[in-house]
Amino acid sequence: MVIELSEEADERPGLVKANCIKQLVLLCSKAVDDHIIARAANALANIALDEESRVEILKKNAVPPLLALISRSNAESVHTFVAMALRNIAANEAAQPHTAVTEVAMI
């Protein structure tokens, strides 16, 4: 249900307020089923389309678990949605150039 709600722009702020970001990051970190991981990363990618939500995603430290999925999973769907999530999160970089995305990229 979260994935479907994340596809609707007017629903994304409610997902953030309901603490869904934390739960999605937890799924990305702890789940072992690639289908569940891909759906969680997809939801984060959708939520990150909203500028205010991107800030909340960064505050929830979502970038390191997303990057870890690249080596942890071999599923193309996981890699696709992780890339989408990181791209959408990075869209905020122009406003905040020293966020987690650039810090990780500098490593």
Short mmCIF file of N, CA and C in Angstrom, two decimals:
data_model
loop_
_atom_site.label_atom_id
_atom_site.label_comp_id
_atom_site.label_asym_id
_atom_site.label_seq_id
_atom_site.Cartn_x
_atom_site.Cartn_y
_atom_site.Cartn_z
N MET A 1 0.82 -1.20 0.00
CA MET A 1 0.00 0.00 0.00
C MET A 1 0.86 1.26 0.00
N VAL A 2 1.99 1.23 0.71
CA VAL A 2 2.86 2.41 0.75
C VAL A 2 3.38 2.73 -0.64
N ILE A 3 3.74 1.70 -1.40
CA ILE A 3 4.25 1.95 -2.75
C ILE A 3 3.21 2.68 -3.60
N GLU A 4 1.96 2.26 -3.49
CA GLU A 4 0.91 2.89 -4.27
C GLU A 4 0.71 4.34 -3.83
N LEU A 5 0.71 4.58 -2.52
CA LEU A 5 0.55 5.94 -2.01
C LEU A 5 1.73 6.82 -2.41
N SER A 6 2.92 6.23 -2.45
CA SER A 6 4.11 7.02 -2.80
C SER A 6 4.08 7.50 -4.25
N GLU A 7 3.25 6.88 -5.06
CA GLU A 7 3.14 7.28 -6.47
C GLU A 7 2.29 8.54 -6.63
N GLU A 8 1.55 8.90 -5.59
CA GLU A 8 0.68 10.08 -5.63
C GLU A 8 1.34 11.25 -4.92
N ALA A 9 1.61 12.32 -5.66
CA ALA A 9 2.32 13.46 -5.11
C ALA A 9 1.66 14.03 -3.86
N ASP A 10 0.35 14.06 -3.83
CA ASP A 10 -0.34 14.65 -2.68
C ASP A 10 -0.33 13.73 -1.46
N GLU A 11 0.06 12.48 -1.62
CA GLU A 11 0.12 11.53 -0.50
C GLU A 11 1.50 11.49 0.15
N ARG A 12 2.52 11.93 -0.55
CA ARG A 12 3.90 11.81 -0.04
C ARG A 12 4.13 12.51 1.29
N PRO A 13 3.64 13.75 1.48
CA PRO A 13 3.85 14.38 2.79
C PRO A 13 3.23 13.57 3.94
N GLY A 14 2.11 12.96 3.70
CA GLY A 14 1.48 12.12 4.73
C GLY A 14 2.31 10.90 5.07
N LEU A 15 2.96 10.34 4.06
CA LEU A 15 3.85 9.20 4.31
C LEU A 15 5.04 9.61 5.17
N VAL A 16 5.54 10.80 4.91
CA VAL A 16 6.66 11.31 5.71
C VAL A 16 6.21 11.52 7.15
N LYS A 17 5.06 12.13 7.31
CA LYS A 17 4.53 12.38 8.67
C LYS A 17 4.23 11.08 9.40
N ALA A 18 3.88 10.04 8.68
CA ALA A 18 3.56 8.74 9.29
C ALA A 18 4.83 7.92 9.57
N ASN A 19 5.98 8.53 9.39
CA ASN A 19 7.27 7.89 9.67
C ASN A 19 7.56 6.70 8.74
N CYS A 20 7.02 6.74 7.54
CA CYS A 20 7.25 5.66 6.59
C CYS A 20 8.69 5.60 6.11
N ILE A 21 9.36 6.73 6.06
CA ILE A 21 10.74 6.73 5.58
C ILE A 21 11.60 5.83 6.45
N LYS A 22 11.47 5.97 7.75
CA LYS A 22 12.25 5.14 8.68
C LYS A 22 11.98 3.66 8.43
N GLN A 23 10.73 3.30 8.22
CA GLN A 23 10.37 1.90 8.00
C GLN A 23 10.89 1.39 6.66
N LEU A 24 10.86 2.24 5.64
CA LEU A 24 11.38 1.84 4.33
C LEU A 24 12.89 1.66 4.38
N VAL A 25 13.58 2.54 5.10
CA VAL A 25 15.03 2.39 5.25
C VAL A 25 15.35 1.10 6.00
N LEU A 26 14.55 0.80 7.01
CA LEU A 26 14.74 -0.43 7.76
C LEU A 26 14.55 -1.65 6.86
N LEU A 27 13.53 -1.61 6.00
CA LEU A 27 13.34 -2.71 5.04
C LEU A 27 14.53 -2.84 4.11
N CYS A 28 15.05 -1.73 3.63
CA CYS A 28 16.21 -1.77 2.75
C CYS A 28 17.43 -2.34 3.47
N SER A 29 17.51 -2.10 4.76
CA SER A 29 18.66 -2.56 5.54
C SER A 29 18.56 -4.01 5.97
N LYS A 30 17.35 -4.46 6.30
CA LYS A 30 17.19 -5.75 6.97
C LYS A 30 16.50 -6.84 6.15
N ALA A 31 15.68 -6.46 5.19
CA ALA A 31 14.94 -7.46 4.43
C ALA A 31 15.89 -8.32 3.59
N VAL A 32 15.50 -9.56 3.37
CA VAL A 32 16.32 -10.46 2.56
C VAL A 32 15.65 -10.79 1.22
N ASP A 33 14.38 -10.53 1.11
CA ASP A 33 13.63 -10.80 -0.12
C ASP A 33 13.82 -9.63 -1.09
N ASP A 34 14.41 -9.91 -2.26
CA ASP A 34 14.70 -8.84 -3.23
C ASP A 34 13.45 -8.11 -3.70
N HIS A 35 12.33 -8.81 -3.77
CA HIS A 35 11.08 -8.15 -4.19
C HIS A 35 10.67 -7.09 -3.16
N ILE A 36 10.77 -7.42 -1.88
CA ILE A 36 10.42 -6.47 -0.82
C ILE A 36 11.40 -5.31 -0.83
N ILE A 37 12.69 -5.61 -0.98
CA ILE A 37 13.71 -4.56 -1.01
C ILE A 37 13.47 -3.62 -2.19
N ALA A 38 13.18 -4.18 -3.35
CA ALA A 38 12.94 -3.36 -4.54
C ALA A 38 11.73 -2.45 -4.34
N ARG A 39 10.68 -2.98 -3.74
CA ARG A 39 9.48 -2.15 -3.50
C ARG A 39 9.77 -1.04 -2.50
N ALA A 40 10.56 -1.34 -1.47
CA ALA A 40 10.92 -0.31 -0.49
C ALA A 40 11.77 0.78 -1.15
N ALA A 41 12.74 0.38 -1.96
CA ALA A 41 13.58 1.36 -2.66
C ALA A 41 12.75 2.17 -3.66
N ASN A 42 11.79 1.52 -4.31
CA ASN A 42 10.90 2.21 -5.23
C ASN A 42 10.08 3.25 -4.50
N ALA A 43 9.55 2.90 -3.34
CA ALA A 43 8.77 3.85 -2.56
C ALA A 43 9.64 5.04 -2.14
N LEU A 44 10.88 4.77 -1.70
CA LEU A 44 11.79 5.87 -1.35
C LEU A 44 12.08 6.75 -2.56
N ALA A 45 12.25 6.13 -3.72
CA ALA A 45 12.48 6.91 -4.95
C ALA A 45 11.29 7.82 -5.23
N ASN A 46 10.09 7.29 -5.07
CA ASN A 46 8.89 8.10 -5.31
C ASN A 46 8.77 9.23 -4.29
N ILE A 47 8.98 8.91 -3.02
CA ILE A 47 8.87 9.92 -1.97
C ILE A 47 9.92 11.01 -2.19
N ALA A 48 11.09 10.64 -2.69
CA ALA A 48 12.17 11.61 -2.93
C ALA A 48 11.87 12.56 -4.09
N LEU A 49 10.80 12.32 -4.81
CA LEU A 49 10.41 13.27 -5.86
C LEU A 49 9.92 14.59 -5.25
N ASP A 50 9.52 14.54 -4.01
CA ASP A 50 9.04 15.72 -3.29
C ASP A 50 10.22 16.38 -2.59
N GLU A 51 10.43 17.65 -2.85
CA GLU A 51 11.62 18.35 -2.33
C GLU A 51 11.71 18.30 -0.81
N GLU A 52 10.63 18.56 -0.11
CA GLU A 52 10.66 18.54 1.35
C GLU A 52 10.92 17.12 1.87
N SER A 53 10.40 16.15 1.17
CA SER A 53 10.60 14.76 1.58
C SER A 53 12.06 14.34 1.42
N ARG A 54 12.76 14.87 0.41
CA ARG A 54 14.18 14.55 0.21
C ARG A 54 14.98 14.91 1.45
N VAL A 55 14.67 16.05 2.03
CA VAL A 55 15.37 16.47 3.24
C VAL A 55 15.13 15.46 4.36
N GLU A 56 13.91 15.01 4.50
CA GLU A 56 13.59 14.03 5.54
C GLU A 56 14.28 12.70 5.28
N ILE A 57 14.38 12.32 4.03
CA ILE A 57 15.08 11.08 3.68
C ILE A 57 16.54 11.17 4.07
N LEU A 58 17.15 12.31 3.84
CA LEU A 58 18.55 12.51 4.24
C LEU A 58 18.68 12.50 5.76
N LYS A 59 17.72 13.09 6.45
CA LYS A 59 17.76 13.11 7.92
C LYS A 59 17.64 11.69 8.48
N LYS A 60 16.96 10.82 7.78
CA LYS A 60 16.78 9.43 8.24
C LYS A 60 17.96 8.56 7.82
N ASN A 61 18.99 9.17 7.24
CA ASN A 61 20.23 8.48 6.88
C ASN A 61 19.98 7.31 5.91
N ALA A 62 19.19 7.57 4.89
CA ALA A 62 18.82 6.52 3.94
C ALA A 62 19.90 6.19 2.92
N VAL A 63 20.83 7.09 2.70
CA VAL A 63 21.81 6.88 1.63
C VAL A 63 22.72 5.68 1.88
N PRO A 64 23.34 5.54 3.04
CA PRO A 64 24.23 4.38 3.23
C PRO A 64 23.54 3.02 3.04
N PRO A 65 22.32 2.80 3.58
CA PRO A 65 21.67 1.51 3.32
C PRO A 65 21.35 1.30 1.84
N LEU A 66 20.99 2.37 1.14
CA LEU A 66 20.73 2.23 -0.29
C LEU A 66 22.00 1.85 -1.04
N LEU A 67 23.10 2.49 -0.72
CA LEU A 67 24.37 2.16 -1.38
C LEU A 67 24.79 0.73 -1.07
N ALA A 68 24.55 0.28 0.14
CA ALA A 68 24.91 -1.09 0.52
C ALA A 68 24.15 -2.12 -0.29
N LEU A 69 22.95 -1.77 -0.72
CA LEU A 69 22.14 -2.71 -1.50
C LEU A 69 22.78 -3.04 -2.84
N ILE A 70 23.58 -2.16 -3.36
CA ILE A 70 24.21 -2.40 -4.66
C ILE A 70 25.11 -3.63 -4.60
N SER A 71 25.82 -3.79 -3.49
CA SER A 71 26.68 -4.97 -3.38
C SER A 71 25.97 -6.14 -2.69
N ARG A 72 24.94 -5.86 -1.92
CA ARG A 72 24.25 -6.92 -1.18
C ARG A 72 23.28 -7.71 -2.04
N SER A 73 22.73 -7.09 -3.06
CA SER A 73 21.73 -7.75 -3.90
C SER A 73 22.23 -7.85 -5.33
N ASN A 74 21.88 -8.93 -5.98
CA ASN A 74 22.20 -9.11 -7.40
C ASN A 74 20.99 -8.84 -8.29
N ALA A 75 19.86 -8.50 -7.68
CA ALA A 75 18.63 -8.31 -8.45
C ALA A 75 18.66 -6.99 -9.22
N GLU A 76 18.38 -7.09 -10.50
CA GLU A 76 18.36 -5.90 -11.35
C GLU A 76 17.31 -4.90 -10.87
N SER A 77 16.16 -5.41 -10.41
CA SER A 77 15.10 -4.51 -9.95
C SER A 77 15.56 -3.71 -8.73
N VAL A 78 16.29 -4.33 -7.84
CA VAL A 78 16.82 -3.62 -6.67
C VAL A 78 17.79 -2.53 -7.14
N HIS A 79 18.70 -2.89 -8.02
CA HIS A 79 19.67 -1.90 -8.52
C HIS A 79 18.97 -0.74 -9.22
N THR A 80 17.95 -1.04 -9.98
CA THR A 80 17.21 0.01 -10.71
C THR A 80 16.57 0.98 -9.74
N PHE A 81 15.85 0.45 -8.74
CA PHE A 81 15.15 1.33 -7.81
C PHE A 81 16.10 2.04 -6.86
N VAL A 82 17.20 1.43 -6.51
CA VAL A 82 18.21 2.11 -5.70
C VAL A 82 18.78 3.28 -6.50
N ALA A 83 19.09 3.06 -7.76
CA ALA A 83 19.61 4.14 -8.60
C ALA A 83 18.60 5.28 -8.72
N MET A 84 17.34 4.92 -8.90
CA MET A 84 16.28 5.95 -8.98
C MET A 84 16.20 6.73 -7.67
N ALA A 85 16.24 6.02 -6.55
CA ALA A 85 16.14 6.69 -5.25
C ALA A 85 17.31 7.65 -5.05
N LEU A 86 18.52 7.18 -5.34
CA LEU A 86 19.70 8.03 -5.17
C LEU A 86 19.66 9.23 -6.11
N ARG A 87 19.20 9.01 -7.34
CA ARG A 87 19.08 10.14 -8.28
C ARG A 87 18.10 11.18 -7.74
N ASN A 88 16.95 10.71 -7.25
CA ASN A 88 15.94 11.64 -6.76
C ASN A 88 16.39 12.34 -5.48
N ILE A 89 17.08 11.63 -4.62
CA ILE A 89 17.61 12.24 -3.39
C ILE A 89 18.65 13.30 -3.76
N ALA A 90 19.49 12.98 -4.72
CA ALA A 90 20.55 13.90 -5.13
C ALA A 90 20.02 15.17 -5.79
N ALA A 91 18.79 15.16 -6.22
CA ALA A 91 18.20 16.35 -6.83
C ALA A 91 18.20 17.52 -5.85
N ASN A 92 18.35 17.25 -4.59
CA ASN A 92 18.39 18.28 -3.55
C ASN A 92 19.79 18.83 -3.36
N GLU A 93 20.77 18.25 -4.00
CA GLU A 93 22.16 18.63 -3.78
C GLU A 93 22.45 20.09 -4.11
N ALA A 94 21.77 20.67 -5.08
CA ALA A 94 22.03 22.06 -5.45
C ALA A 94 21.73 22.98 -4.28
N ALA A 95 20.71 22.63 -3.49
CA ALA A 95 20.34 23.45 -2.36
C ALA A 95 21.20 23.18 -1.13
N GLN A 96 21.67 21.94 -1.00
CA GLN A 96 22.45 21.55 0.17
C GLN A 96 23.65 20.73 -0.29
N PRO A 97 24.71 21.38 -0.73
CA PRO A 97 25.82 20.67 -1.36
C PRO A 97 26.62 19.76 -0.43
N HIS A 98 26.47 19.84 0.87
CA HIS A 98 27.27 19.02 1.77
C HIS A 98 26.42 18.00 2.51
N THR A 99 25.51 17.36 1.81
CA THR A 99 24.67 16.35 2.43
C THR A 99 25.31 14.98 2.30
N ALA A 100 24.62 13.98 2.76
CA ALA A 100 25.16 12.61 2.79
C ALA A 100 25.53 12.11 1.41
N VAL A 101 24.79 12.49 0.39
CA VAL A 101 25.08 11.98 -0.95
C VAL A 101 26.47 12.43 -1.39
N THR A 102 26.80 13.68 -1.22
CA THR A 102 28.13 14.14 -1.65
C THR A 102 29.22 13.60 -0.73
N GLU A 103 28.92 13.46 0.54
CA GLU A 103 29.91 12.91 1.47
C GLU A 103 30.27 11.49 1.10
N VAL A 104 29.28 10.67 0.75
CA VAL A 104 29.52 9.29 0.36
C VAL A 104 30.27 9.27 -0.96
N ALA A 105 29.91 10.14 -1.88
CA ALA A 105 30.56 10.18 -3.19
C ALA A 105 32.04 10.54 -3.07
N MET A 106 32.39 11.27 -2.03
CA MET A 106 33.77 11.70 -1.84
C MET A 106 34.65 10.58 -1.29
N ILE A 107 34.04 9.53 -0.77
CA ILE A 107 34.80 8.41 -0.18
C ILE A 107 35.50 7.60 -1.24
#
